[in-house]
Structures are given as structure tokens and as C-alpha cells.
RNA sequence: GCCCGGGUGGUGGAAUGGCAGACACAAGGGACUUAAAAUCCCUUGACCGCAAGGUCGUGCGGGUUCGAGUCCCGCCCCGGGCACCA
């Protein structure tokens, strides 16, 4: 068999690298040597083992790590485990196996699989989030969060001690908070508070200003998983993991105040070299909108049920439409609902509130087509025109955004329009499309107010269709004091906002969609919170009490009350306050999986430090991460949380950079092999795919169809479609699907390594196409790159003799050979610098195809080629390098340099176009002048006829590239 | 609905506004072999033609340009994300 001995050779070099710690990065920074920190996204070591999607990104980073080492960089390329996670605990529930046991077994398998692929990780820096030595520092960061507050004036986090100081009669650290208008103001406010109220006010502020705080909030409770989930972990009302239903339920939770960082998380995106799509997703998630808050006085008939004047504050991005506000809507949970509801409406409102509370997120989304709501019986006054407008409640207004209340402008908002139509509420148009020039004419025909016509899809005013939600020009928008009529939208917004502010009934306001991060999980298998409760008040553990470890338990059964299993272990739960010796209770929730992955990139820098999370000098040397590669599924979860923690650590002086990941690249998903599917009806007769609906029914008859996978040989392409070979009227579908167990199209990397070797797998993963792109797997393609590696082997080695070939000689290379080599160096280098691994491999294939033809192969040329290949197929390259007579690894050999002098040729071939059409080519001396080339073209047999009898009107000459003759 | 990507041979893909289809797979033909495997060589976008050669061709329709897969405008289709956020 003429296959190179990849098995023995790959094992041999993996052993060699491990024995000599070839890829160990020096513990201390290397002064003067440029650093390169290249990081893979932290894998969760699942029981299923490695998937072919994993090695895609890992191979890319490994190739680059090896390349950068050869270019003289001090490279940090680590690997570790995001090891807390629900599956191990679910498994514990079923089998009683400790999650730690399962996790360690899975880690061992993952590690072994990764090592079998020859990745050049520095394994001495391996970390796992489940290791107490690691989560000690996760807990330490939590304490930082707990002991910090956000100063909106300085726009950074500060120690709680400063806020405590400001909230005291005689501050002692005033110089520490100099420059903070916020703390000055807080202190002044404190002094104005009557002394008997100060303690309570102080405690209240301290409680809610912390970056880690507790709140009783409506959470996404997933009964099946027995835990709450973050908003980001709920997809379409179901859990992201497992697809279980999720309901709303109020619970005491730890929250992290990520909202304080919303603006910085938003603006600092501009400094990052990340894919635009990811940045855009984060921008959308943060969801900044600028507008105004406006107070609407509640108009109550003088009566007993409201002794004080009330007002309702709303947030709007369109204060310019204020004159068109014809009703208000509060969210069903709004605090004022009870106070304003009239006795007649009380029962109806109560019923509506209860119905809304019961709805799950899923139901809320499903029911969004029809607007529901209930009138409170109360009215408010539109502050700009004094109109009395009804106040409703409706679940299309969210309690958690803005103020939980809106002013409804049905003429200029889709939702308000729909609601107004449903409940027959007035619609007043105050914006007309177009520039200011169009205003006078438009003004004339606009009625001041009109009732909505129920039933039609949109109301029409003249030629205009409502709702009109774009920018335009104001009409109908004036009172005795102010007019914004005729103003274009941006100016109208500005003018009315200034007027509102002057009257003290409104102000400019910025809002974010981003909500605080719900940080508690009711599970066993996670980091315990370093918090105890004394008399019900939370108290952080001192840093020297860390790590707080998980207790051993007899059973992993959920408590059933929504509490963590930890709550059922009195021996662990009940403790004493180390400060006072008084009885205390531990926090029984644990942290979510994202906690450990928020900062792991810092730990890799100084993995075994037991005095600090990371040594500052090392952090300064290695940060930021130069290249971060992983899947796009982490766009708003991990990547936003990690940026948030990093900024907190920056404010605390623990890290020196504002952002952790300078450059981010997303690898595209790898799909299964392309599948052809034909459809058959019940009688077994084939049905063309164009008639097969999504639900596998015939779209014409609605008869049920059977989908059947068929082999490629029975299919051919006809026009734009694939059809059955035996019956071309029957179309079949051709598609690659996501790999899944149920579909049975999962490729196991172990099988590929066994049959073709690790170098083949690495090469194929990169050869499939651009890294970022989604692409289907093809076993035939694997064989293709495997053949290439065999050809490389035979370039050097005589199969039968197992020795170097006689063709491989120490002769001086010809100019032609040198040109091939240096062109290859040039292209491979450029491709590596731009992460175009697929074309780098193509270039090397071309080189090998050419090299095979050489009867004499200059040793120096081939040695250089081995170095070019080595980042891609390191085992094969090391073996060839050794056989060529070198001692030791090639991992730190200098990367070959391209000599431009070797690239020049004596002659060049120039394509010649006539009137933009390619008509032929001429071969001329390199550097030939335009006139020479034109002369050569006129003499060329293929070109001359197209010029005959015509005059050349124009010559377009791109030196070295092309000549275009325009004739007529 | 909104926001991102993307549509190039039978397939994966390649092409700083300058030779469309590199490289690889598949298919067909040939060499070697008693035979097979492996390997090597040739052909391979479509159409017309014996050939030389010609015409067409990068989802569709326009435009800019000497020249467009690439830039601009308007559509269609596929994939991903978000979605009552006022």
C-alpha cells in the first residue's frame, strides 16, 4: 500500500512534543520579543466528545500559532475547559454519578482527542472552571462586583467604600472621591435627609447601587430544568438547552448591573476588529434609543380614591409626535394601575392583570397578532394641548423597558395604530411625509382629528396611508406657547424637548434594551456564591475564605421548591459569621455557566498563581488577546458578558486594557454531506419536489408525502434543478443539513484520524473553503487532501526503500525552480496573514504538482517547502525535516523569506482585448513598453483580423496585466 | 416586519474593476498490471463547428466604465440574528 505511515509518524511526533514540552510558553514575559496571544473559545467538554466543528477553529488557530512562532513571536496558545454545565448534573440525576466524575472523564477524552490532532497548545496552562483553584478567582471577581458601584459621573466603577463614605456624616476619604459630582451630590443629599431617616436611606442606596445586587424579579423559570434562565438563554419561549417550556415567575435573584456599562459596551465596539455582523448584534442587543421622558398628569374627578395629584411618566423616542398622543397605555404590572383604576373598571382590570401574569413568553409572542387591553376608567391630560385622553393597560407595553408606560400616537406607530383600531380610539395625524417645502399644501387638507375606521387595514388621509412612522414635517402641533409646525422631525424633537424641560414636565433621556444580567441558578453544579446571610442581610465572605467549595451530597434531586439542591443540606447551609460568630445561612444558589468563561483568557496568562488572579506584569505583556476564534453562537452571550467583566476588572485596576479581544473571527458551521431527497405519495409514485410543502404534504392535494434519501447516482442536474435520472420530470431536493444524531450525519473526527491521519483532517478542515463560511462535509474531499499529503511524502521518500529518493539532490536550483518556490512562499505567507488557509493549501498543491515533474529536486528548495507546509501538516513536516538530516523540531525554524529577485521572468504574457473582448495573447520581454506590445499585438495572428481595416482610437494599457485596443 | 451574510461548472470553491472557473472532488478516456487496488497522463461551463475558430455565460432587470462576478439602482431566492424595546 502506497500510503505514508501517518499512524506511527503522528504518534511519534506527538510524543516528542509532549516529552520536550516543545510548545511550552515561557512563564515570564520575554522582553523585546513581540507577543502573540491566540485563543480558541473555551469548549464545554460534553460527553459526546469532539465534533468536526471543533477542530475547524482549533486548526486555524494552531496553524497561525505555529506560523507566528516561526516568525519570531512569543506565542501564547492555551486550552482549557468551560466545565460547569447542566448535562453533567442531569446525568448525575439519572445515575447518581458525581458531576465532577463525569466532567473529569469528559475532559480526559477531549484532551486526548485534541492531542491526537497535534495542536501546539501549552498544556501546562490548562485550566478548568470546576477546579477550586480556578473558581476561587471567579468568586473573587464576584466579590469585586459586590463591593463596587457605578459612578455615572466618572463613568466607571468605584469601591463601595467610597459610597459608604459619602453616605456618612463625616466623610474621611473625601480626597479619594474628589472630582465625582455624583458622590458630592450623594453626600449633599444625605446631609439634607432628616437624621432619623438617614440609616434607612443609606441602606437602601447601598443595596441597590452594587454591581452585584439582589432583586425579586420575574424570571424565566424552566420547570423541566429546575432553574431560571437568562433572557439570552430563552429562545421563542423555550429553553435554549433542551427546548423546554419557560414561564414567568417572581424570585429572589442575584443580578449583575451590566446596564451600567451599556454605553461603554456600545461605543467601545468601534475600537474592535470584529465581524460587523457580531458588532451589529451586540448593538441591537444593547438597543440604545434616544428620546424624552414626559410626565402626563392624571385627570381625576375630585373623589375619594385619590387624595394626591398623580402623574404618569412615559418614555418616547418621538417627542415630536406629542400632539398626536390620543391615549396612554401602562403595562399591566405598572405600580400606578391600582391607584388610578376607577371602581367600575376594577374587576376588569384585575382580570386582565391576572391573565397577563399567567402568560408565558411564548404565549405573549404567539398572541401578538391581536392586541388586547383594558380601560382603567382614568384619564390623563396631554401636557401640550390639555386634551383629556384615556388610560389603558395592555401587555404590549413591557414593564421592564423605559418607564413601563407609553403615550400612544396611533397615527405614527404601528402598534398604537393597531390598538387604536381594535378599541376604536381616536387617531390624530401630526407628521406628514416629505421636506418642509411640501408643508403648506399638506397642511390644508389635514383634518384636526378623526375617529379610526374599524376594520380597514390602514386609514387613509388624502393620499397618505397611516400609520406613517418615518421622519417628516409636523402639522397640528401648536399650543398657545409653542409651535413645532413645519419643522422637520429632528428639529421638532429638539424644540419640543427643550420646551418640556423648561416647563419641568419632561427631559431628554436615553434608554437601553439591555437588562441587568440574571446571575443565579438553582443548581448544584456551579460556583457557590461567596455570600452568607446574617439576620437575612447578605454579607460577603472575606477573600481569604475563598474558595468556597461545593459540599458532597447524597442525591442530586432538585428541591422541588425552585431552590437549589444546596438548600436541602443543612450542614452546609448553616454556618456562622466569621466576623461575629453569629449564626448565618449560606447562599444556596450557584452561578451560571457563563461566569467561569468570562475571564478564563486572563487565567491562561498566569494559570497557577495562587496570590492573584493574574500577575499584573504578565497581564500587561500578554493582553489583549490578538486573535480570538470561535462560533458566532456566542455573539451576545459570552462575548458581551466577558466584555462587561473585563471592564469591571479594568475599573478595578486588575487589567490594563479596556477590551479583552482585539480581533475576533467566527468560523462557519460545518454541515453534513449533501443529501438528495425525493418525495413519494402513498401509492409509491414519485412527486416532484416543487409540490412538496414544508409539512411534507403535496401542496396541490394536501396528501401526505414520504421523503426518502436517494444516492447521488440516481440524480442529475437539469437546468436549475436536480431531477431523477430515470424521470426528469421529478425534481429532488439537494441540501446539506446541520449535523445531528437524529439525522445520522455526524462525522466523528476520531474516525477520520484513524483512516486518514490527523494531518489530513487538519488540512481538509482548512481546504473546504473560507474559515468564516458555512460549508458541507465531503468524505471524497478528505481523500483528495490525503492524496496530496501522499504526493508530498513521495516527493521525498522512496516507498519501497523507505529512504530518501535519489532525485533529491544537492544541486543548485534552476531559475525556474526558484521562481516556483518563491512564488509559493509569497502566496502562502500572504494567505496566512489574511487567514485564507484554503488558498494557501491550493498554492502548495500547485507547487507539488510542478515539483513532481522535476527529475532533479534540489534539496534546498524542498527543505524550504517543508517549512511552508509545517503549520498545516506538522507531523508529516517534522518527519520529513528529520529525514532530511535535521536534529530537533522545526517549530522554531525561521519562516522562509520571499526573495523578490527570484520572482522575475524574462518574458511575460499579456492578454490583448479588442473593444473589451479578449482576442489573444502576446509574449513580450518583461518590462516591454506599451508601443512594443501594441506592435506585437498587431502582428499576432489571432488578433490582427480584429484590427484589420479599423483605426485604433484608444489604447488602455495596464502594465504587466493587459492591453485593450478600442477600434472603430 | 427589521438588521446582517450569501447566490459563480455536476460538487466544494478561486479571481487588488483587467485572461471567469485556480486548486480539489466527481465524471469520461488512456498508461502501468495476469487482474484489481494504488499511482501517473489526458479531457471536462454551455452551445455551434470536421477543424481553425465563433457565440453565450457568475440569481433576475437596468446603469456606470474602454472593460463588471467585482461598483451603483431596483427586484427574486437561500442562510443567520432580532422581534410588541415605544
CSV table of N, CA and C in Angstrom, one decimal, chain A residues 181-314:
chain,number,residue,atom,x,y,z
A,181,UNK,N,-18.9,64.3,40.8
A,181,UNK,CA,-20.1,65.1,41.1
A,181,UNK,C,-21.2,64.2,41.7
A,182,UNK,N,-21.1,62.9,41.3
A,182,UNK,CA,-22.2,62.0,41.8
A,182,UNK,C,-22.0,61.9,43.3
A,183,UNK,N,-20.8,61.6,43.7
A,183,UNK,CA,-20.6,61.4,45.2
A,183,UNK,C,-20.8,62.7,46.0
A,184,UNK,N,-20.4,63.8,45.4
A,184,UNK,CA,-20.6,65.1,46.0
A,184,UNK,C,-22.1,65.3,46.2
A,185,UNK,N,-22.9,65.0,45.2
A,185,UNK,CA,-24.3,65.2,45.2
A,185,UNK,C,-25.0,64.2,46.2
A,186,UNK,N,-24.4,63.0,46.2
A,186,UNK,CA,-25.0,62.0,47.1
A,186,UNK,C,-24.8,62.4,48.5
A,187,UNK,N,-23.6,62.9,48.8
A,187,UNK,CA,-23.3,63.4,50.1
A,187,UNK,C,-24.2,64.5,50.6
A,188,UNK,N,-24.3,65.5,49.6
A,188,UNK,CA,-25.2,66.6,49.9
A,188,UNK,C,-26.6,66.2,50.2
A,189,UNK,N,-27.1,65.2,49.4
A,189,UNK,CA,-28.4,64.7,49.6
A,189,UNK,C,-28.6,64.0,50.9
A,190,UNK,N,-27.5,63.3,51.3
A,190,UNK,CA,-27.6,62.6,52.6
A,190,UNK,C,-27.7,63.6,53.7
A,191,UNK,N,-26.9,64.7,53.6
A,191,UNK,CA,-27.0,65.7,54.7
A,191,UNK,C,-28.3,66.4,54.8
A,192,UNK,N,-29.0,66.4,53.6
A,192,UNK,CA,-30.4,67.1,53.6
A,192,UNK,C,-31.4,66.2,54.2
A,193,UNK,N,-31.1,64.9,54.2
A,193,UNK,CA,-32.1,63.9,54.7
A,193,UNK,C,-32.2,64.1,56.3
A,194,UNK,N,-33.4,64.1,56.8
A,194,UNK,CA,-33.6,64.2,58.2
A,194,UNK,C,-32.8,63.1,58.9
A,195,UNK,N,-32.1,63.4,60.0
A,195,UNK,CA,-31.2,62.4,60.6
A,195,UNK,C,-31.9,61.1,60.9
A,196,UNK,N,-33.1,61.1,61.3
A,196,UNK,CA,-33.8,59.9,61.7
A,196,UNK,C,-34.1,59.0,60.5
A,197,UNK,N,-34.0,59.5,59.3
A,197,UNK,CA,-34.2,58.7,58.1
A,197,UNK,C,-32.9,58.3,57.4
A,198,UNK,N,-31.8,58.8,57.9
A,198,UNK,CA,-30.6,58.6,57.2
A,198,UNK,C,-30.1,57.1,57.1
A,199,UNK,N,-30.3,56.4,58.2
A,199,UNK,CA,-29.9,55.0,58.2
A,199,UNK,C,-30.6,54.2,57.1
A,200,UNK,N,-31.9,54.4,57.0
A,200,UNK,CA,-32.7,53.7,56.1
A,200,UNK,C,-32.4,54.0,54.6
A,201,UNK,N,-32.2,55.4,54.4
A,201,UNK,CA,-31.9,55.8,53.1
A,201,UNK,C,-30.5,55.3,52.6
A,202,UNK,N,-29.6,55.3,53.6
A,202,UNK,CA,-28.2,54.9,53.3
A,202,UNK,C,-28.3,53.4,52.9
A,203,UNK,N,-29.0,52.6,53.7
A,203,UNK,CA,-29.0,51.1,53.5
A,203,UNK,C,-29.7,50.8,52.1
A,204,UNK,N,-30.7,51.6,51.8
A,204,UNK,CA,-31.4,51.4,50.6
A,204,UNK,C,-30.5,51.7,49.4
A,205,UNK,N,-29.8,52.8,49.5
A,205,UNK,CA,-28.9,53.1,48.3
A,205,UNK,C,-27.8,52.2,48.2
A,206,UNK,N,-27.2,51.8,49.3
A,206,UNK,CA,-26.1,50.8,49.3
A,206,UNK,C,-26.5,49.5,48.7
A,207,UNK,N,-27.7,49.1,49.0
A,207,UNK,CA,-28.2,47.9,48.5
A,207,UNK,C,-28.4,47.9,46.9
A,208,UNK,N,-28.9,49.0,46.4
A,208,UNK,CA,-29.2,48.9,45.0
A,208,UNK,C,-28.2,49.4,44.1
A,209,UNK,N,-27.1,50.0,44.7
A,209,UNK,CA,-26.1,50.6,43.8
A,209,UNK,C,-25.0,49.5,43.5
A,210,UNK,N,-25.0,48.4,44.2
A,210,UNK,CA,-23.9,47.4,44.0
A,210,UNK,C,-24.0,46.9,42.5
A,211,UNK,N,-22.8,46.5,42.0
A,211,UNK,CA,-22.8,45.9,40.6
A,211,UNK,C,-23.4,44.5,40.7
A,212,UNK,N,-23.3,43.9,41.9
A,212,UNK,CA,-24.0,42.6,42.1
A,212,UNK,C,-25.0,42.8,43.2
A,213,UNK,N,-26.2,42.7,42.9
A,213,UNK,CA,-27.3,43.1,43.9
A,213,UNK,C,-28.4,42.0,43.8
A,214,UNK,N,-29.2,42.0,44.9
A,214,UNK,CA,-30.3,41.1,44.9
A,214,UNK,C,-31.6,41.8,44.5
A,215,UNK,N,-32.5,41.1,43.8
A,215,UNK,CA,-33.7,41.6,43.5
A,215,UNK,C,-34.8,40.5,43.4
A,216,UNK,N,-36.0,40.9,43.7
A,216,UNK,CA,-37.1,40.0,43.5
A,216,UNK,C,-37.6,40.3,42.1
A,217,UNK,N,-37.4,39.5,41.2
A,217,UNK,CA,-37.8,39.8,39.8
A,217,UNK,C,-38.5,38.7,39.1
A,218,UNK,N,-39.3,39.0,38.2
A,218,UNK,CA,-40.0,38.0,37.4
A,218,UNK,C,-38.9,37.3,36.5
A,219,UNK,N,-38.7,36.1,36.7
A,219,UNK,CA,-37.6,35.4,36.0
A,219,UNK,C,-38.2,34.4,35.0
A,220,UNK,N,-37.3,33.9,34.1
A,220,UNK,CA,-37.7,32.8,33.2
A,220,UNK,C,-37.4,31.5,33.9
A,221,UNK,N,-38.5,31.0,34.5
A,221,UNK,CA,-38.4,29.7,35.2
A,221,UNK,C,-38.6,28.5,34.3
A,222,UNK,N,-37.7,27.6,34.3
A,222,UNK,CA,-37.9,26.4,33.5
A,222,UNK,C,-38.1,25.2,34.4
A,223,UNK,N,-39.4,24.8,34.5
A,223,UNK,CA,-39.7,23.7,35.4
A,223,UNK,C,-38.9,22.4,35.1
A,224,UNK,N,-38.7,22.1,33.8
A,224,UNK,CA,-38.1,20.9,33.4
A,224,UNK,C,-36.6,20.9,33.9
A,225,UNK,N,-36.0,22.0,33.7
A,225,UNK,CA,-34.5,22.1,34.1
A,225,UNK,C,-34.4,22.4,35.6
A,226,UNK,N,-35.5,22.9,36.2
A,226,UNK,CA,-35.5,23.2,37.6
A,226,UNK,C,-34.6,24.4,37.9
A,227,UNK,N,-34.5,25.3,37.0
A,227,UNK,CA,-33.7,26.5,37.2
A,227,UNK,C,-34.3,27.7,36.4
A,228,UNK,N,-33.8,28.9,36.8
A,228,UNK,CA,-34.1,30.0,36.0
A,228,UNK,C,-33.1,30.2,34.9
A,229,UNK,N,-33.5,30.9,33.8
A,229,UNK,CA,-32.6,31.1,32.7
A,229,UNK,C,-32.5,32.6,32.4
A,230,UNK,N,-31.4,33.0,31.9
A,230,UNK,CA,-31.2,34.4,31.4
A,230,UNK,C,-32.1,34.6,30.2
A,231,UNK,N,-32.4,35.9,29.9
A,231,UNK,CA,-33.2,36.2,28.7
A,231,UNK,C,-32.5,35.6,27.5
A,232,UNK,N,-31.2,35.6,27.5
A,232,UNK,CA,-30.5,35.2,26.3
A,232,UNK,C,-30.5,33.7,26.1
A,233,UNK,N,-30.9,33.0,27.2
A,233,UNK,CA,-30.9,31.5,27.2
A,233,UNK,C,-32.3,31.0,26.8
A,234,UNK,N,-33.2,31.9,26.6
A,234,UNK,CA,-34.6,31.6,26.2
A,234,UNK,C,-34.8,31.9,24.8
A,235,UNK,N,-35.2,30.9,24.0
A,235,UNK,CA,-35.4,31.1,22.5
A,235,UNK,C,-36.9,30.8,22.3
A,236,UNK,N,-37.6,31.7,21.7
A,236,UNK,CA,-39.1,31.5,21.4
A,236,UNK,C,-39.8,30.9,22.6
A,237,UNK,N,-39.5,31.4,23.8
A,237,UNK,CA,-40.3,30.9,25.0
A,237,UNK,C,-39.9,29.6,25.5
A,238,UNK,N,-38.8,29.0,24.9
A,238,UNK,CA,-38.3,27.7,25.3
A,238,UNK,C,-36.8,27.8,25.7
A,239,UNK,N,-36.4,26.9,26.5
A,239,UNK,CA,-35.0,26.9,26.9
A,239,UNK,C,-34.1,26.6,25.8
A,240,UNK,N,-33.0,27.3,25.7
A,240,UNK,CA,-32.0,27.1,24.6
A,240,UNK,C,-31.5,25.7,24.7
A,241,UNK,N,-31.2,25.2,25.9
A,241,UNK,CA,-30.8,23.9,26.0
A,241,UNK,C,-32.0,23.0,26.3
A,242,UNK,N,-32.3,22.1,25.4
A,242,UNK,CA,-33.4,21.1,25.7
A,242,UNK,C,-34.7,21.5,25.1
A,243,UNK,N,-35.0,22.8,24.9
A,243,UNK,CA,-36.2,23.2,24.3
A,243,UNK,C,-37.4,23.0,25.2
A,244,UNK,N,-37.2,23.2,26.6
A,244,UNK,CA,-38.3,23.0,27.5
A,244,UNK,C,-39.1,24.3,27.7
A,245,UNK,N,-40.4,24.2,28.0
A,245,UNK,CA,-41.1,25.5,28.2
A,245,UNK,C,-40.6,26.3,29.4
A,246,UNK,N,-40.8,27.6,29.2
A,246,UNK,CA,-40.3,28.5,30.3
A,246,UNK,C,-41.5,29.4,30.7
A,247,UNK,N,-41.6,29.6,32.0
A,247,UNK,CA,-42.7,30.5,32.4
A,247,UNK,C,-42.1,31.7,33.2
A,248,UNK,N,-42.9,32.7,33.4
A,248,UNK,CA,-42.5,33.9,34.2
A,248,UNK,C,-42.9,33.6,35.7
A,249,UNK,N,-42.0,33.9,36.6
A,249,UNK,CA,-42.2,33.7,38.0
A,249,UNK,C,-41.3,34.6,38.8
A,250,UNK,N,-41.9,35.2,39.8
A,250,UNK,CA,-41.0,36.1,40.6
A,250,UNK,C,-40.2,35.3,41.6
A,251,UNK,N,-38.9,35.7,41.7
A,251,UNK,CA,-38.0,35.0,42.6
A,251,UNK,C,-36.9,35.9,43.0
A,252,UNK,N,-36.3,35.6,44.2
A,252,UNK,CA,-35.1,36.4,44.6
A,252,UNK,C,-33.9,36.0,43.8
A,253,UNK,N,-33.2,36.9,43.2
A,253,UNK,CA,-32.1,36.6,42.3
A,253,UNK,C,-31.0,37.5,42.6
A,254,UNK,N,-29.8,37.0,42.3
A,254,UNK,CA,-28.6,37.9,42.2
A,254,UNK,C,-28.6,38.4,40.8
A,255,UNK,N,-28.4,39.7,40.7
A,255,UNK,CA,-28.3,40.4,39.4
A,255,UNK,C,-27.0,41.1,39.3
A,256,UNK,N,-26.5,41.2,38.0
A,256,UNK,CA,-25.3,41.9,37.8
A,256,UNK,C,-25.6,43.2,37.0
A,257,UNK,N,-25.1,44.3,37.4
A,257,UNK,CA,-25.6,45.6,36.8
A,257,UNK,C,-24.8,45.8,35.5
A,258,UNK,N,-25.0,45.0,34.5
A,258,UNK,CA,-24.4,45.2,33.2
A,258,UNK,C,-24.9,46.5,32.5
A,259,UNK,N,-26.1,46.9,32.9
A,259,UNK,CA,-26.7,48.0,32.3
A,259,UNK,C,-25.9,49.3,32.5
A,260,UNK,N,-25.2,49.3,33.7
A,260,UNK,CA,-24.4,50.5,34.0
A,260,UNK,C,-23.3,50.7,32.9
A,261,UNK,N,-22.9,49.6,32.3
A,261,UNK,CA,-21.9,49.6,31.3
A,261,UNK,C,-22.4,49.7,29.8
A,262,UNK,N,-23.7,49.9,29.7
A,262,UNK,CA,-24.3,49.8,28.4
A,262,UNK,C,-23.6,50.7,27.4
A,263,UNK,N,-23.4,52.0,27.8
A,263,UNK,CA,-22.8,52.9,26.9
A,263,UNK,C,-21.4,52.6,26.5
A,264,UNK,N,-20.6,52.2,27.5
A,264,UNK,CA,-19.2,51.8,27.2
A,264,UNK,C,-19.2,50.5,26.3
A,265,UNK,N,-20.0,49.6,26.6
A,265,UNK,CA,-20.1,48.4,25.8
A,265,UNK,C,-20.4,48.7,24.4
A,266,UNK,N,-21.2,49.7,24.2
A,266,UNK,CA,-21.7,50.1,22.9
A,266,UNK,C,-20.5,50.9,22.1
A,267,UNK,N,-20.0,51.9,22.7
A,267,UNK,CA,-19.1,52.8,22.0
A,267,UNK,C,-17.7,52.0,21.8
A,268,UNK,N,-17.3,51.2,22.7
A,268,UNK,CA,-16.0,50.5,22.5
A,268,UNK,C,-16.0,49.5,21.4
A,269,UNK,N,-17.2,49.1,21.0
A,269,UNK,CA,-17.3,48.2,19.8
A,269,UNK,C,-16.5,48.8,18.6
A,270,UNK,N,-16.6,50.1,18.6
A,270,UNK,CA,-15.9,50.7,17.4
A,270,UNK,C,-14.4,50.5,17.4
A,271,UNK,N,-13.8,50.2,18.5
A,271,UNK,CA,-12.4,50.0,18.6
A,271,UNK,C,-12.0,48.6,18.2
A,272,UNK,N,-12.9,47.7,18.0
A,272,UNK,CA,-12.6,46.3,17.9
A,272,UNK,C,-12.6,45.9,16.4
A,273,UNK,N,-11.7,45.0,16.1
A,273,UNK,CA,-11.6,44.4,14.8
A,273,UNK,C,-12.4,43.1,14.8
A,274,UNK,N,-13.7,43.2,14.8
A,274,UNK,CA,-14.6,42.1,14.8
A,274,UNK,C,-15.5,42.1,13.6
A,275,UNK,N,-16.1,41.0,13.3
A,275,UNK,CA,-17.0,41.0,12.1
A,275,UNK,C,-18.2,42.0,12.4
A,276,UNK,N,-18.6,42.7,11.4
A,276,UNK,CA,-19.6,43.7,11.5
A,276,UNK,C,-20.9,43.1,12.0
A,277,UNK,N,-21.2,41.8,11.6
A,277,UNK,CA,-22.5,41.2,12.0
A,277,UNK,C,-22.5,41.0,13.5
A,278,UNK,N,-21.4,40.6,14.1
A,278,UNK,CA,-21.4,40.4,15.5
A,278,UNK,C,-21.5,41.8,16.3
A,279,UNK,N,-20.8,42.8,15.8
A,279,UNK,CA,-20.9,44.1,16.4
A,279,UNK,C,-22.3,44.6,16.3
A,280,UNK,N,-22.9,44.3,15.2
A,280,UNK,CA,-24.3,44.8,15.0
A,280,UNK,C,-25.3,44.1,15.9
A,281,UNK,N,-25.0,42.8,16.1
A,281,UNK,CA,-25.9,42.0,17.0
A,281,UNK,C,-25.8,42.6,18.4
A,282,UNK,N,-24.5,42.9,18.8
A,282,UNK,CA,-24.3,43.5,20.2
A,282,UNK,C,-25.0,44.8,20.3
A,283,UNK,N,-24.9,45.6,19.2
A,283,UNK,CA,-25.5,46.9,19.2
A,283,UNK,C,-27.0,46.8,19.4
A,284,UNK,N,-27.6,45.8,18.6
A,284,UNK,CA,-29.0,45.6,18.7
A,284,UNK,C,-29.4,45.2,20.1
A,285,UNK,N,-28.6,44.3,20.7
A,285,UNK,CA,-28.9,43.8,22.0
A,285,UNK,C,-28.9,44.9,23.0
A,286,UNK,N,-27.9,45.7,22.9
A,286,UNK,CA,-27.8,46.9,23.9
A,286,UNK,C,-28.9,47.8,23.6
A,287,UNK,N,-29.3,48.0,22.3
A,287,UNK,CA,-30.5,48.7,22.0
A,287,UNK,C,-30.6,50.1,22.5
A,288,UNK,N,-29.7,50.9,22.2
A,288,UNK,CA,-29.7,52.3,22.7
A,288,UNK,C,-30.8,53.1,21.9
A,289,UNK,N,-31.7,53.8,22.6
A,289,UNK,CA,-32.5,54.8,21.9
A,289,UNK,C,-32.6,56.1,22.7
A,290,UNK,N,-32.6,57.1,21.9
A,290,UNK,CA,-32.6,58.5,22.5
A,290,UNK,C,-34.0,59.1,22.3
A,291,UNK,N,-34.5,59.7,23.3
A,291,UNK,CA,-35.8,60.3,23.2
A,291,UNK,C,-36.0,61.2,24.4
A,292,UNK,N,-37.2,61.2,25.0
A,292,UNK,CA,-37.5,62.1,26.1
A,292,UNK,C,-38.5,61.4,27.0
A,293,UNK,N,-38.4,61.7,28.3
A,293,UNK,CA,-39.4,61.3,29.3
A,293,UNK,C,-40.3,62.5,29.5
A,294,UNK,N,-41.6,62.2,29.5
A,294,UNK,CA,-42.6,63.2,29.6
A,294,UNK,C,-43.6,62.8,30.7
A,295,UNK,N,-44.0,63.8,31.5
A,295,UNK,CA,-45.0,63.5,32.6
A,295,UNK,C,-46.4,63.9,32.1
A,296,UNK,N,-47.3,63.0,32.3
A,296,UNK,CA,-48.7,63.2,31.9
A,296,UNK,C,-49.5,63.3,33.2
A,297,UNK,N,-50.1,64.4,33.6
A,297,UNK,CA,-50.9,64.5,34.8
A,297,UNK,C,-52.1,63.6,34.6
A,298,UNK,N,-52.5,62.9,35.7
A,298,UNK,CA,-53.7,62.1,35.7
A,298,UNK,C,-54.9,63.0,36.0
A,299,UNK,N,-55.9,63.0,35.2
A,299,UNK,CA,-57.0,63.8,35.4
A,299,UNK,C,-58.1,63.0,36.2
A,300,UNK,N,-58.2,63.3,37.4
A,300,UNK,CA,-59.2,62.6,38.2
A,300,UNK,C,-60.3,63.5,38.6
A,301,UNK,N,-61.5,62.9,38.5
A,301,UNK,CA,-62.6,63.6,39.1
A,301,UNK,C,-62.4,63.8,40.6
A,302,UNK,N,-62.7,64.9,41.1
A,302,UNK,CA,-62.4,65.0,42.6
A,302,UNK,C,-63.2,63.9,43.3
A,303,UNK,N,-62.5,63.0,43.9
A,303,UNK,CA,-63.2,61.9,44.6
A,303,UNK,C,-62.3,61.4,45.7
A,304,UNK,N,-62.8,60.4,46.3
A,304,UNK,CA,-62.1,59.8,47.5
A,304,UNK,C,-60.9,59.0,47.1
A,305,UNK,N,-60.9,58.4,46.0
A,305,UNK,CA,-59.9,57.3,45.8
A,305,UNK,C,-58.5,57.9,45.4
A,306,UNK,N,-58.4,59.2,45.2
A,306,UNK,CA,-57.0,59.6,45.0
A,306,UNK,C,-56.8,61.0,45.7
A,307,UNK,N,-56.2,61.0,46.8
A,307,UNK,CA,-56.0,62.2,47.5
A,307,UNK,C,-55.0,63.2,46.9
A,308,UNK,N,-54.0,62.6,46.2
A,308,UNK,CA,-52.9,63.4,45.7
A,308,UNK,C,-52.9,63.5,44.2
A,309,UNK,N,-52.4,64.6,43.7
A,309,UNK,CA,-52.3,64.7,42.2
A,309,UNK,C,-51.2,63.6,41.7
A,310,UNK,N,-51.6,62.9,40.7
A,310,UNK,CA,-50.7,61.9,40.2
A,310,UNK,C,-50.2,62.3,38.8
A,311,UNK,N,-49.0,61.7,38.4
A,311,UNK,CA,-48.7,61.9,37.0
A,311,UNK,C,-48.0,60.6,36.6
A,312,UNK,N,-48.1,60.4,35.3
A,312,UNK,CA,-47.5,59.1,34.7
A,312,UNK,C,-46.4,59.6,33.8
A,313,UNK,N,-45.2,59.0,34.0
A,313,UNK,CA,-44.1,59.3,33.2
A,313,UNK,C,-43.9,58.3,32.1
A,314,UNK,N,-43.7,58.8,30.9
A,314,UNK,CA,-43.6,57.9,29.8
A,314,UNK,C,-42.2,58.1,29.1
